[in-house]
XYZ file of C-alpha atoms in Angstrom:
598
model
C -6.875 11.113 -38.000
C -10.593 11.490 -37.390
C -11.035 8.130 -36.460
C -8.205 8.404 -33.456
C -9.378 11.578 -32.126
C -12.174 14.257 -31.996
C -10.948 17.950 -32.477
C -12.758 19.857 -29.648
C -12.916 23.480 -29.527
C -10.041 25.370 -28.719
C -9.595 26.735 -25.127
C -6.844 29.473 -24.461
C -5.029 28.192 -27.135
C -5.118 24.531 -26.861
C -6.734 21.875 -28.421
C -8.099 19.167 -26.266
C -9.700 15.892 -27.399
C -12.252 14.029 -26.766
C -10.474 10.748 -27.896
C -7.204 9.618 -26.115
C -5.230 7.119 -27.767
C -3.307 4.689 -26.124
C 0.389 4.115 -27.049
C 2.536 1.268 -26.615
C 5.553 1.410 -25.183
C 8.512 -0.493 -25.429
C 11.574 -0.199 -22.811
C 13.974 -2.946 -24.521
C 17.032 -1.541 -24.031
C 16.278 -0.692 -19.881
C 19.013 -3.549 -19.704
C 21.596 -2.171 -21.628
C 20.916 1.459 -20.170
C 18.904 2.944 -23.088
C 15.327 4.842 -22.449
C 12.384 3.368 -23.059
C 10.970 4.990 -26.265
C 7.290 5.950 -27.289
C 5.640 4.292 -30.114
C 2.536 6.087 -31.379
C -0.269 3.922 -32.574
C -1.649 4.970 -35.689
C -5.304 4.098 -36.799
C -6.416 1.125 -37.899
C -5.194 0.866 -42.085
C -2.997 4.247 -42.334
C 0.587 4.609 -42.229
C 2.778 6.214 -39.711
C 3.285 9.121 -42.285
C -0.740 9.283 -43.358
C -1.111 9.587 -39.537
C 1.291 12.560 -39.099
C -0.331 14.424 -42.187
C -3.220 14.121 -40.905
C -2.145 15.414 -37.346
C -0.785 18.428 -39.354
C -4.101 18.762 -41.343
C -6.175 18.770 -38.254
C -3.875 21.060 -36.076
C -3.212 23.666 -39.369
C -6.510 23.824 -41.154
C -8.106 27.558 -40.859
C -5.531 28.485 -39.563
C -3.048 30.400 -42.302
C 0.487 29.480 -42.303
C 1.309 26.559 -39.395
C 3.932 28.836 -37.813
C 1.512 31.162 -36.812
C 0.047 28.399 -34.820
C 2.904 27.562 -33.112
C 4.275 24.754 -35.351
C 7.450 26.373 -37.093
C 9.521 23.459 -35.193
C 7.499 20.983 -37.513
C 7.795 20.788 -40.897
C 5.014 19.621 -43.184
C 6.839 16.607 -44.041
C 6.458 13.930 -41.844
C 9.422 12.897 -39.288
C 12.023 10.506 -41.359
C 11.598 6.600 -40.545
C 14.254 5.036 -39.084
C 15.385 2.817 -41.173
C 17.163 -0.880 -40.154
C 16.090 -3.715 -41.927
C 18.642 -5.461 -40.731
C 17.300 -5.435 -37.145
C 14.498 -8.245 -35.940
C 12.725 -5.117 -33.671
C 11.330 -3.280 -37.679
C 11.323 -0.546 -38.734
C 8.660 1.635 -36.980
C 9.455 5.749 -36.055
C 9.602 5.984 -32.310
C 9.295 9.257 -30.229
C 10.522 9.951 -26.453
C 9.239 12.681 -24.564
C 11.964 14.342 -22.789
C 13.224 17.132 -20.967
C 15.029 18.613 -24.041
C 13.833 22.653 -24.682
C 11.500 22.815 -27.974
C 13.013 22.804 -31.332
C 12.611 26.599 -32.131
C 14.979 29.304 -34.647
C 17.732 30.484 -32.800
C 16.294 33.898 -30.550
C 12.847 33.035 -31.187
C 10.501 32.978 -29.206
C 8.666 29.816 -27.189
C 5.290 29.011 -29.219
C 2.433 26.813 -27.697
C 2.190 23.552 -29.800
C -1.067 21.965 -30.295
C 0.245 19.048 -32.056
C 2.402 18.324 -28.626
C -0.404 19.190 -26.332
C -2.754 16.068 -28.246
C 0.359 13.738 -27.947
C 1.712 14.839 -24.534
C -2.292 14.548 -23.173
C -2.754 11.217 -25.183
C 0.650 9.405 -23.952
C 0.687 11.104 -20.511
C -2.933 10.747 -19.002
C -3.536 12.645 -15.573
C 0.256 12.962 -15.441
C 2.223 16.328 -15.979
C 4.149 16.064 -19.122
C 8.164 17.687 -18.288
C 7.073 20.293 -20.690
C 3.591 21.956 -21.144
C 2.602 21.609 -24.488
C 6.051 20.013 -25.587
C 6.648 17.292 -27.478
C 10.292 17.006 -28.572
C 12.697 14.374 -30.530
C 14.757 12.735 -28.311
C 18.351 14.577 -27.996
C 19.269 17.644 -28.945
C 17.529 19.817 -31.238
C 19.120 20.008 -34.734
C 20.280 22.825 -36.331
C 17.020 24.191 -38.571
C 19.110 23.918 -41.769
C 19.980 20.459 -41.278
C 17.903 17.539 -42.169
C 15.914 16.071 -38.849
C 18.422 12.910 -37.504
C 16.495 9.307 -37.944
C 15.194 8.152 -34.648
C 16.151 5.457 -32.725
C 13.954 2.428 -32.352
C 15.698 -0.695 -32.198
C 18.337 -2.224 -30.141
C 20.993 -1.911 -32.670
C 21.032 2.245 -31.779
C 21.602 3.965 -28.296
C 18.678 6.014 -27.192
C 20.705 9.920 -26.403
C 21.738 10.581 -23.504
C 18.948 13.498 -22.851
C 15.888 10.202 -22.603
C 13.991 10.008 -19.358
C 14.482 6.588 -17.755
C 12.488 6.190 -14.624
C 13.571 3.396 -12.388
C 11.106 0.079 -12.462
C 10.804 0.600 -8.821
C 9.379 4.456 -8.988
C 7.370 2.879 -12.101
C 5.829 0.403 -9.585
C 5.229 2.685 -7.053
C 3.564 5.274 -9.162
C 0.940 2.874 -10.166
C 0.164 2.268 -6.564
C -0.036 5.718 -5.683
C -2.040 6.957 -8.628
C -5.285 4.794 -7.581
C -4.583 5.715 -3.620
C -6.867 8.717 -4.007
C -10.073 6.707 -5.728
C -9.199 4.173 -2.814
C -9.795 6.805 0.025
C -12.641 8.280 -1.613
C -14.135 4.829 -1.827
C -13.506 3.696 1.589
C -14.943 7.239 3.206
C -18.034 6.611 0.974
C -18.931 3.190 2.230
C -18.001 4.429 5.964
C -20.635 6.724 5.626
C -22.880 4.181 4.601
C -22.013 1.899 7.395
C -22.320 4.910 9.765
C -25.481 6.239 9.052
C -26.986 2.506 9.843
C -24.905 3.206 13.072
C -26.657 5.894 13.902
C -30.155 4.235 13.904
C -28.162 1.255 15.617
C -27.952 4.037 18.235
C -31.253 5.089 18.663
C -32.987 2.290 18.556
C -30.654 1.376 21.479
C -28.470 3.884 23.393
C -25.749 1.489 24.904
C -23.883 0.924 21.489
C -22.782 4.428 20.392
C -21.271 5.612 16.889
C -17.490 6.801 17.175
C -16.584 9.404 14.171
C -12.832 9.320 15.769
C -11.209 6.370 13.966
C -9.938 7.905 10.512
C -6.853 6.640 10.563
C -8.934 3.799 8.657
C -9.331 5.788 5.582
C -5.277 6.459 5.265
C -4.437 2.715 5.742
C -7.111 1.422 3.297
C -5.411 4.229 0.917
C -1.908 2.504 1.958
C -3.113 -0.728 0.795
C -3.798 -2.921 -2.404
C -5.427 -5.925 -0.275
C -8.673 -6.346 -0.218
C -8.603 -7.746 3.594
C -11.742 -6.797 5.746
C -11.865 -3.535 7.380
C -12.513 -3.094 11.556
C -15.481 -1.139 12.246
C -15.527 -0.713 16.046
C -18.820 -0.417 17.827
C -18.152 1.448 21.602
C -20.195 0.406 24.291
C -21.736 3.111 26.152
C -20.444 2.041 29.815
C -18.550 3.680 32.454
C -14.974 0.808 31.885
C -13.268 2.038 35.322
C -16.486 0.756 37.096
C -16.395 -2.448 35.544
C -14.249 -5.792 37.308
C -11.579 -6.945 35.405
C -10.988 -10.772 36.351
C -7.833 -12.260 33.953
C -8.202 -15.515 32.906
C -4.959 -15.994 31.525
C -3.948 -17.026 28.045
C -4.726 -20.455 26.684
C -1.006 -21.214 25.642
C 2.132 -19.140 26.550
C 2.770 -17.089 23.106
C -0.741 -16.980 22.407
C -1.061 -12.935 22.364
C -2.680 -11.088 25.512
C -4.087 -12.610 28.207
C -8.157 -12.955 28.022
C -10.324 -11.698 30.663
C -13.919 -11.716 31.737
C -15.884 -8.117 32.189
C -17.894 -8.675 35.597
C -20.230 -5.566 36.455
C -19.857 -4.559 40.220
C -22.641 -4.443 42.620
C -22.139 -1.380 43.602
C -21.507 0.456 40.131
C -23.699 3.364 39.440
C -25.059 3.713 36.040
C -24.536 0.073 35.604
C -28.174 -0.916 35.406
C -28.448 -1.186 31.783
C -25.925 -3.988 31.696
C -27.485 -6.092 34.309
C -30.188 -7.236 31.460
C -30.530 -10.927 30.184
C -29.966 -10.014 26.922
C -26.436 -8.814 27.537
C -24.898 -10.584 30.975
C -25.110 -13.227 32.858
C -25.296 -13.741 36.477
C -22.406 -15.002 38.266
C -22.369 -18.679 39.339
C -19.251 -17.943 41.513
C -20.994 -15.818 43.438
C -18.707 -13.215 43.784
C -18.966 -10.223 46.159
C -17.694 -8.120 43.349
C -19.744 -8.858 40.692
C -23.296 -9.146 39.993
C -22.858 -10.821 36.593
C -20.442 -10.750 33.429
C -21.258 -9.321 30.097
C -21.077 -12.189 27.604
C -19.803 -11.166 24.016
C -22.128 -13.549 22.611
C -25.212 -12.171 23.493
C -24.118 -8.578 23.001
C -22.856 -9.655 19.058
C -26.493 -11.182 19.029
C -28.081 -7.672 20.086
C -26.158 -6.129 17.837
C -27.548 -8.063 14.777
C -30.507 -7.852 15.449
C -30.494 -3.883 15.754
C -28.101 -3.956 12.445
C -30.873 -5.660 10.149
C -33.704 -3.436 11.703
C -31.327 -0.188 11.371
C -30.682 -1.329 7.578
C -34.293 -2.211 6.974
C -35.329 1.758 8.251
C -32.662 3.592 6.195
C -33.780 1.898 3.323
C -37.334 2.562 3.746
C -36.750 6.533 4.291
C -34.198 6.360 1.091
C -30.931 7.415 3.812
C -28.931 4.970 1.992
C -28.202 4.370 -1.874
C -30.372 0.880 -3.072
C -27.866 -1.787 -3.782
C -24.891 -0.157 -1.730
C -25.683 -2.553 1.368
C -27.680 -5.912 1.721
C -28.801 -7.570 4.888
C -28.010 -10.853 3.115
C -24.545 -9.687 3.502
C -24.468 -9.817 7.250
C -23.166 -13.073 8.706
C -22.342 -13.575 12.044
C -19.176 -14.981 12.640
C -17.224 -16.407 15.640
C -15.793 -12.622 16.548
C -17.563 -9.921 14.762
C -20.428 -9.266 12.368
C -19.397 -9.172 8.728
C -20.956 -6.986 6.585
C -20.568 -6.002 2.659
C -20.928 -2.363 1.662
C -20.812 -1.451 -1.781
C -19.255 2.306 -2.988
C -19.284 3.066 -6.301
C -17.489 0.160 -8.602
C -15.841 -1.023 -5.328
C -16.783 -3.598 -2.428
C -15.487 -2.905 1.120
C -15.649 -5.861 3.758
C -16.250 -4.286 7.357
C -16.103 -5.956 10.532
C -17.915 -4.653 12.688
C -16.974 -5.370 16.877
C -18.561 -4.023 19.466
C -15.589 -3.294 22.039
C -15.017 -1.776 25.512
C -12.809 1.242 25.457
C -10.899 1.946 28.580
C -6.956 2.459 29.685
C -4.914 -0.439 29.792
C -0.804 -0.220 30.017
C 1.624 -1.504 27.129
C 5.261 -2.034 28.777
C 6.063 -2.190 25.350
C 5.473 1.443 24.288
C 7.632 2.117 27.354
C 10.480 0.823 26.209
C 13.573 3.282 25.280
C 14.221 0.831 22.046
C 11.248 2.222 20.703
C 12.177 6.014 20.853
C 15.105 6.286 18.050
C 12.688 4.556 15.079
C 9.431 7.015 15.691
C 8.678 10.848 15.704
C 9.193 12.399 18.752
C 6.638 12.549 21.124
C 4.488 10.023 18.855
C 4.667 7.374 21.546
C 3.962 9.625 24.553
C 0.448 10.351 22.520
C 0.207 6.824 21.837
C 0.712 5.833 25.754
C -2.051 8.172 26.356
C -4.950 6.092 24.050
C -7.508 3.763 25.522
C -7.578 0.965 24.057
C -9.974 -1.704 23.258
C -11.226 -5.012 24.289
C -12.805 -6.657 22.049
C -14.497 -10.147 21.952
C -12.273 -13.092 22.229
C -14.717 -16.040 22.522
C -18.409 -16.843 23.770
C -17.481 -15.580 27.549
C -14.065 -13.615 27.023
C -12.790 -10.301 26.034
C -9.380 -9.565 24.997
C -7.065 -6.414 24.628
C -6.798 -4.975 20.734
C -4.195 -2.788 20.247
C -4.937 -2.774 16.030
C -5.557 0.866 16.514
C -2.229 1.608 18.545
C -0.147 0.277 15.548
C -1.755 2.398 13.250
C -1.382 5.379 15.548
C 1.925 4.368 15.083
C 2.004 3.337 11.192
C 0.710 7.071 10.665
C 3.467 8.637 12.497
C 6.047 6.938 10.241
C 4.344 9.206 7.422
C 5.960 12.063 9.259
C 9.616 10.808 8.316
C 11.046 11.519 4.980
C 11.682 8.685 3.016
C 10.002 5.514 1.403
C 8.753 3.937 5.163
C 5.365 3.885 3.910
C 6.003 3.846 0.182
C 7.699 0.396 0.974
C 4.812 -1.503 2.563
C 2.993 -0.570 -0.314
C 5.000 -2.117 -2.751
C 5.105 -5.383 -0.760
C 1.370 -5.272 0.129
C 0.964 -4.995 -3.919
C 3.300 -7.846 -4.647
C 2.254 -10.216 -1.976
C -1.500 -9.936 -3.338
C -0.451 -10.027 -7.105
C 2.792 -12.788 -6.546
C 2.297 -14.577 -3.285
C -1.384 -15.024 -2.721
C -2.079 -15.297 -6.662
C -4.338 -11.805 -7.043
C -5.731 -12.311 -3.894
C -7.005 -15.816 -4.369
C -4.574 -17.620 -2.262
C -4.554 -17.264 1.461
C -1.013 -16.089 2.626
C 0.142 -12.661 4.041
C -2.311 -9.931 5.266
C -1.561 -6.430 5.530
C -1.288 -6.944 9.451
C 1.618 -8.885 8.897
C 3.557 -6.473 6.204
C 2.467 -3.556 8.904
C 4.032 -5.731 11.801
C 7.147 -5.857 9.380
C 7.541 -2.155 8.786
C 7.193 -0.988 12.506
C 10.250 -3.604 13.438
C 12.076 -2.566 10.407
C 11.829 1.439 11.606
C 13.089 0.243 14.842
C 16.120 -1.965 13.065
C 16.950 0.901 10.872
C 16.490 4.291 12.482
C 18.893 6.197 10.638
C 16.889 8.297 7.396
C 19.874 6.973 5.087
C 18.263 3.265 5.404
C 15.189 5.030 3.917
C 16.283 7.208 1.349
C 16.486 4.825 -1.122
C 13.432 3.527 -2.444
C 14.943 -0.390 -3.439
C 16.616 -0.328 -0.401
C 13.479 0.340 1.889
C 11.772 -2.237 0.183
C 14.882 -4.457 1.308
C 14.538 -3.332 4.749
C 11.342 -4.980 4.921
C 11.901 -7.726 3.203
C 14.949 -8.884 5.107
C 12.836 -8.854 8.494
C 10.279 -10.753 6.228
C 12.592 -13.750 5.173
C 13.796 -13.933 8.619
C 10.548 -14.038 10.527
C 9.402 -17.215 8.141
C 13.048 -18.583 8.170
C 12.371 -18.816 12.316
C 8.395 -19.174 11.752
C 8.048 -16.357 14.178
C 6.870 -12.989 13.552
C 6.437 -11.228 17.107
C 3.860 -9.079 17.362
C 5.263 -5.530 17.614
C 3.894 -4.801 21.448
C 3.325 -8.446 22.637
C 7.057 -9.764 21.901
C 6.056 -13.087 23.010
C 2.694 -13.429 20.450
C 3.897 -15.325 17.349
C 1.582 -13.998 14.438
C 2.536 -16.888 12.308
C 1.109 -19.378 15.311
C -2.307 -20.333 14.111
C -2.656 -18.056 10.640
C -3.194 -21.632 8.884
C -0.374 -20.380 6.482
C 2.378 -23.035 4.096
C 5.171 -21.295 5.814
C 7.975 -23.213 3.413
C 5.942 -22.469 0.356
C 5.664 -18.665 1.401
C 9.444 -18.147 1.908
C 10.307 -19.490 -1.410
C 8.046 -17.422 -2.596
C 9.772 -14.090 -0.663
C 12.565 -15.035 -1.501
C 12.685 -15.661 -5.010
C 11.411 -12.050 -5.304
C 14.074 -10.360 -3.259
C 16.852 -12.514 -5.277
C 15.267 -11.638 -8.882
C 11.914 -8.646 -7.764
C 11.984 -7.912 -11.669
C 9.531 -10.025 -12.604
C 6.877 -9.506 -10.284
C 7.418 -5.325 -10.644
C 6.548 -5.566 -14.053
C 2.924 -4.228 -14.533
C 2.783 -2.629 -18.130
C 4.531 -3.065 -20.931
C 6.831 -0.090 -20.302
C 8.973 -2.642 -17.976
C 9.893 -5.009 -20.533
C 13.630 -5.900 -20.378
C 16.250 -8.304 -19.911
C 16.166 -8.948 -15.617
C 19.454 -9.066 -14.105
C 21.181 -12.424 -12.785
C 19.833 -13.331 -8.764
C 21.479 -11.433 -6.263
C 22.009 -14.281 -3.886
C 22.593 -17.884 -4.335
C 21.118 -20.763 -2.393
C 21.767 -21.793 1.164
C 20.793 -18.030 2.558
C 17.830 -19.229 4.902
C 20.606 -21.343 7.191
C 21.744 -17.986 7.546
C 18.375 -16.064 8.296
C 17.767 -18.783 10.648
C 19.934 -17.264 13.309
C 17.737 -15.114 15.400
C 16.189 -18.786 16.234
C 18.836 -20.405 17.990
C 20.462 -16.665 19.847
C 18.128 -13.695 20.173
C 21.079 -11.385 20.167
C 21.143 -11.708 16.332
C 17.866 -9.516 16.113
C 19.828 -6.347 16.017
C 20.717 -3.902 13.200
C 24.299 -5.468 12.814
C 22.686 -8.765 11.774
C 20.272 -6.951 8.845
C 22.747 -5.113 7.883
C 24.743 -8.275 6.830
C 21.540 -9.464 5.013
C 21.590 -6.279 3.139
C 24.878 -6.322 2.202
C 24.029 -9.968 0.579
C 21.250 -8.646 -1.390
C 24.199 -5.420 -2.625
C 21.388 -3.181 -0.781
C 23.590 -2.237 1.489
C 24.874 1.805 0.739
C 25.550 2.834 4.080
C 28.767 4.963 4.758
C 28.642 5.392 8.860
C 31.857 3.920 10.366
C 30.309 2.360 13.683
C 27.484 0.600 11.344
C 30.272 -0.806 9.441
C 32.095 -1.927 12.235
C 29.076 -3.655 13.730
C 28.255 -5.680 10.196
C 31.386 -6.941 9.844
C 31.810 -8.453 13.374
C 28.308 -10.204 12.913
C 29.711 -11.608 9.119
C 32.730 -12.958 10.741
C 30.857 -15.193 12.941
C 28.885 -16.231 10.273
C 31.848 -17.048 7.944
C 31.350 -20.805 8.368
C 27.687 -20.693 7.728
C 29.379 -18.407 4.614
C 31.561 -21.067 3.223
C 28.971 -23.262 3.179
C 26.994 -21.303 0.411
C 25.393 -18.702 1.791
């Protein structure tokens, strides 16, 4: 097979390649309950069997007798074809990797086989094969004086018993979680890039400081498959307890939190610096308070201004990589500054906000409801964080508590389970299904995060999270509920609907959700390893009547109610009597909405 593969030098035993080969793989009988099987590729013009000779040729040559080299299992023959010409799926030899030991004589010893170790690192990649070095026909190994059994390969033959069969959910999820690493790595290299322009930023002008606290960011960018912009917050260097709060009040009730104006006291000391024009204004009300207000405006304007000459500098003394950021890039929008930093084969959107950092109370982190779904002692740390205000128009500031929820997302990580491993999935499948690759507005991962944190409060109990399909159904029935009612409350402002305003086709989204959660096969389906027959829908029509409930009685947003949800989507595994109890006095007040085809 020289044109498949290289032979490299051996190393301790092993040869590795310098080729891999790519395999197709074909999981037709997932439906029926049969493994998926491999099906090597040979080179372009040989046979199956010229392939395996070759293998043998490669692997044996100046070597003496194969067994010495650890092929004894393998006969110079090649494997037998299966042969069904009867069947539409052909004739071709299939192999599954398995857990079965290697074919060896009885009481001999284990031998190393090269020929597995090029097929094992050629169909598994970075993975670790179940065996090192193994390669073995799929069921149990036949007796050495027998003649090696025909292989399965078409639908017309159960695979044994002894195949691996990995769920398409954990197939799914491994795909996320094998490019989570090169997503870190690529996030912390454009931070540094954004921070080292920060740090001119700050000496070219002292009151807008660099904070090297926030890396949470890097774990949620890893958590993610959305390409939404990244929050780069920009502390002010000011004393916030000396500064006068005035509340203006929110425009609309349900808006979010109220907005406020940041007056700077006549009698502050160390204030001086944000007295200047370029930053404040002088009070027309002529307060005995306040000397003047700083504007957001005109301190987003500053900032610009010392972001372009900042870039311009690191440039010139080589601190930064050419190309990796652009001041064409920065555009000053109505809130922040948005900049594009490029790392490596990846571009990461920041937006960067200069904010005010000082304490500020959340009833809502108060609240005993909170307590059962989180770690404890995660919200008392959480209580104890400033938070931010951030810029909320040309004259107003408002509270951010972005960096509260992810305090908050991060101690979920601490649970076992699939918490986290859940919004991933959905954050995957809303960019690939909903939004069209990312090309359709729709969901952002604020959203899916909101989800999650209501969902650990919903279901506390680790059982609801053991389950990988069934966390994902956790979320999902929150999900379909919050765009049944068009309301998704914000997780620590109750009252702030984060569906009000997103600009979002709230009927064409929930058909959308729920189509996947009736029949998610299709949309999990990322390789051709998942092909298959998908099973019937799980529910029928009429469900949203039902998920419209929390609408019209607020007692309905309560674990009893999800729990009937779950039950119609056959997610529902859990064996605690009170839980039970709960569900089924919820289902039999909805019985009419029931017999009405839900």
């Amino acid at each position: 097979m020289e044109d498949a593969f290289k032979k490299a030098p051996a190393t301790e035993g092993q040869h590795k390649p310098t080729h891999r080969r790519h395999s197709a793989v074909q999981g037709a009988g997932e439906a029926e309950g049969r493994s998926c099987l491999l099906a090597l590729t040979t080179p372009s013009g040989k046979s199956l069997r010229e392939a395996w000779t070759g293998v043998l040729a490669v692997v044996s040559s100046g070597a003496g007798d194969p067994s010495s080299r650890g092929l004894a299992p393998f006969s110079a023959s090649p494997p037998p074809l299966w042969d069904c010409h009867s069947c539409p799926a052909g004739p071709p030899a299939r192999l599954s990797v398995t857990d079965s030991p290697p074919l060896q004589r009885p009481g001999e010893a284990r031998l190393f086989n090269p020929v597995a170790a090029f097929w094992n690192s050629a169909l598994w990649g970075a993975r670790a094969p179940p065996e090192d070095g193994l390669l073995t026909w799929a069921g149990a190994p036949p007796a050495r004086s027998q003649p090696r059994p025909a292989l399965p390969c078409c639908p017309c033959v159960p695979a044994p018993a002894m195949a691996v069969r990995v769920p398409l959910w954990d197939h799914y999820l491994q795909a996320i979680r094998s490019r989570g690493a090169s997503r870190a790595q690529d996030y912390q290299r454009a931070e540094n890039v954004l921070l080292t322009v920060l740090e001119r930023v700050q000496e070219l002008d002292p009151r807008f400081l660099v904070d090297y606290s926030r890396h949470l960011e890097a774990f949620q960018f890893a958590l993610r498959s959305s390409e939404d912009p990244v929050d780069m917050e920009v502390p002010l260097w000011v004393d916030a307890e000396a500064l006068v709060v005035e509340e203006a009040g929110a425009a609309e009730a349900g808006d979010g939190p109220p907005s406020c104006r940041l007056g700077v006291s006549r009698e502050g000391a160390g204030l001086e610096r944000w007295m200047a024009e370029d930053v404040s204004s002088v009070s027309l009300e002529g307060s005995a308070k306040c000397c003047s207000h700083i504007v957001p405006s005109k301190v987003l304007r500053v900032l610009k201004d010392l972001l372009v000459a900042a870039i311009v500098h690191c440039k010139h003394q080589s601190l930064i990589t050419p190309g990796s950021l652009n001041v064409d890039s920065l555009r000053e929008e109505e809130l922040h500054l948005s900049l594009l930093v490029s790392s490596g084969w990846r571009t990461v959107r920041f937006n960067v906000v200069p904010v005010v950092r000082r304490r500020h109370r959340v009833p809502a982190l108060e609240g005993a409801q909170l307590t059962h779904g989180f770690p404890e002692g995660s919200l008392k740390r959480v209580i104890n964080q400033e938070v931010a205000l951030v810029p909320a128009g040309d004259q107003h500031w408002r509270v951010s508590t972005d960096y509260l929820l992810t305090r908050l997302l991060s101690a979920l990580g601490s649970f076992p389970g699939h918490r986290l491993d859940s919004l991933s999935i959905l954050d995957r499948v809303n960019r690939e299904s909903w939004r069209d690759g990312g090309q359709s507005p729709g969901l952002t991962f604020r959203h899916l995060k909101t989800v999650l944190l209501w969902a650990a409060v919903l279901f506390p109990g680790p059982e609801d999270w053991a389950d990988l399909q069934g966390a994902v159904y956790r979320l999902l029935v929150v999900l379909l509920c919050c765009l049944a009612t068009r309301n998704l409350p914000h997780f620590l402002y109750p009252e702030w609907n984060l569906l009000k305003g997103a600009g979002l086709d709230l009927n064409a989204l929930y058909q959308r959700v729920e189509r996947f959660a009736s029949q998610p096969e299709p949309s999990l389906r990322i390789h051709v390893t998942h092909l298959g027959r998908s099973p019937p829908p799980r529910i029928g029509n009429g469900v949203k009547a039902l998920l419209q409930l929390p609408a019209s009685n607020p007692a309905y947003w309560a674990t009893a109610y999800f729990d009937v949800l779950l039950d119609k989507f056959q997610v529902f595994n859990i064996q605690d009597k009170d839980r039970i109890s709960a569900m089924q006095n919820i289902f039999r007040k909805t019985e009419t909405l029931d017999s009405e085809g839900c």
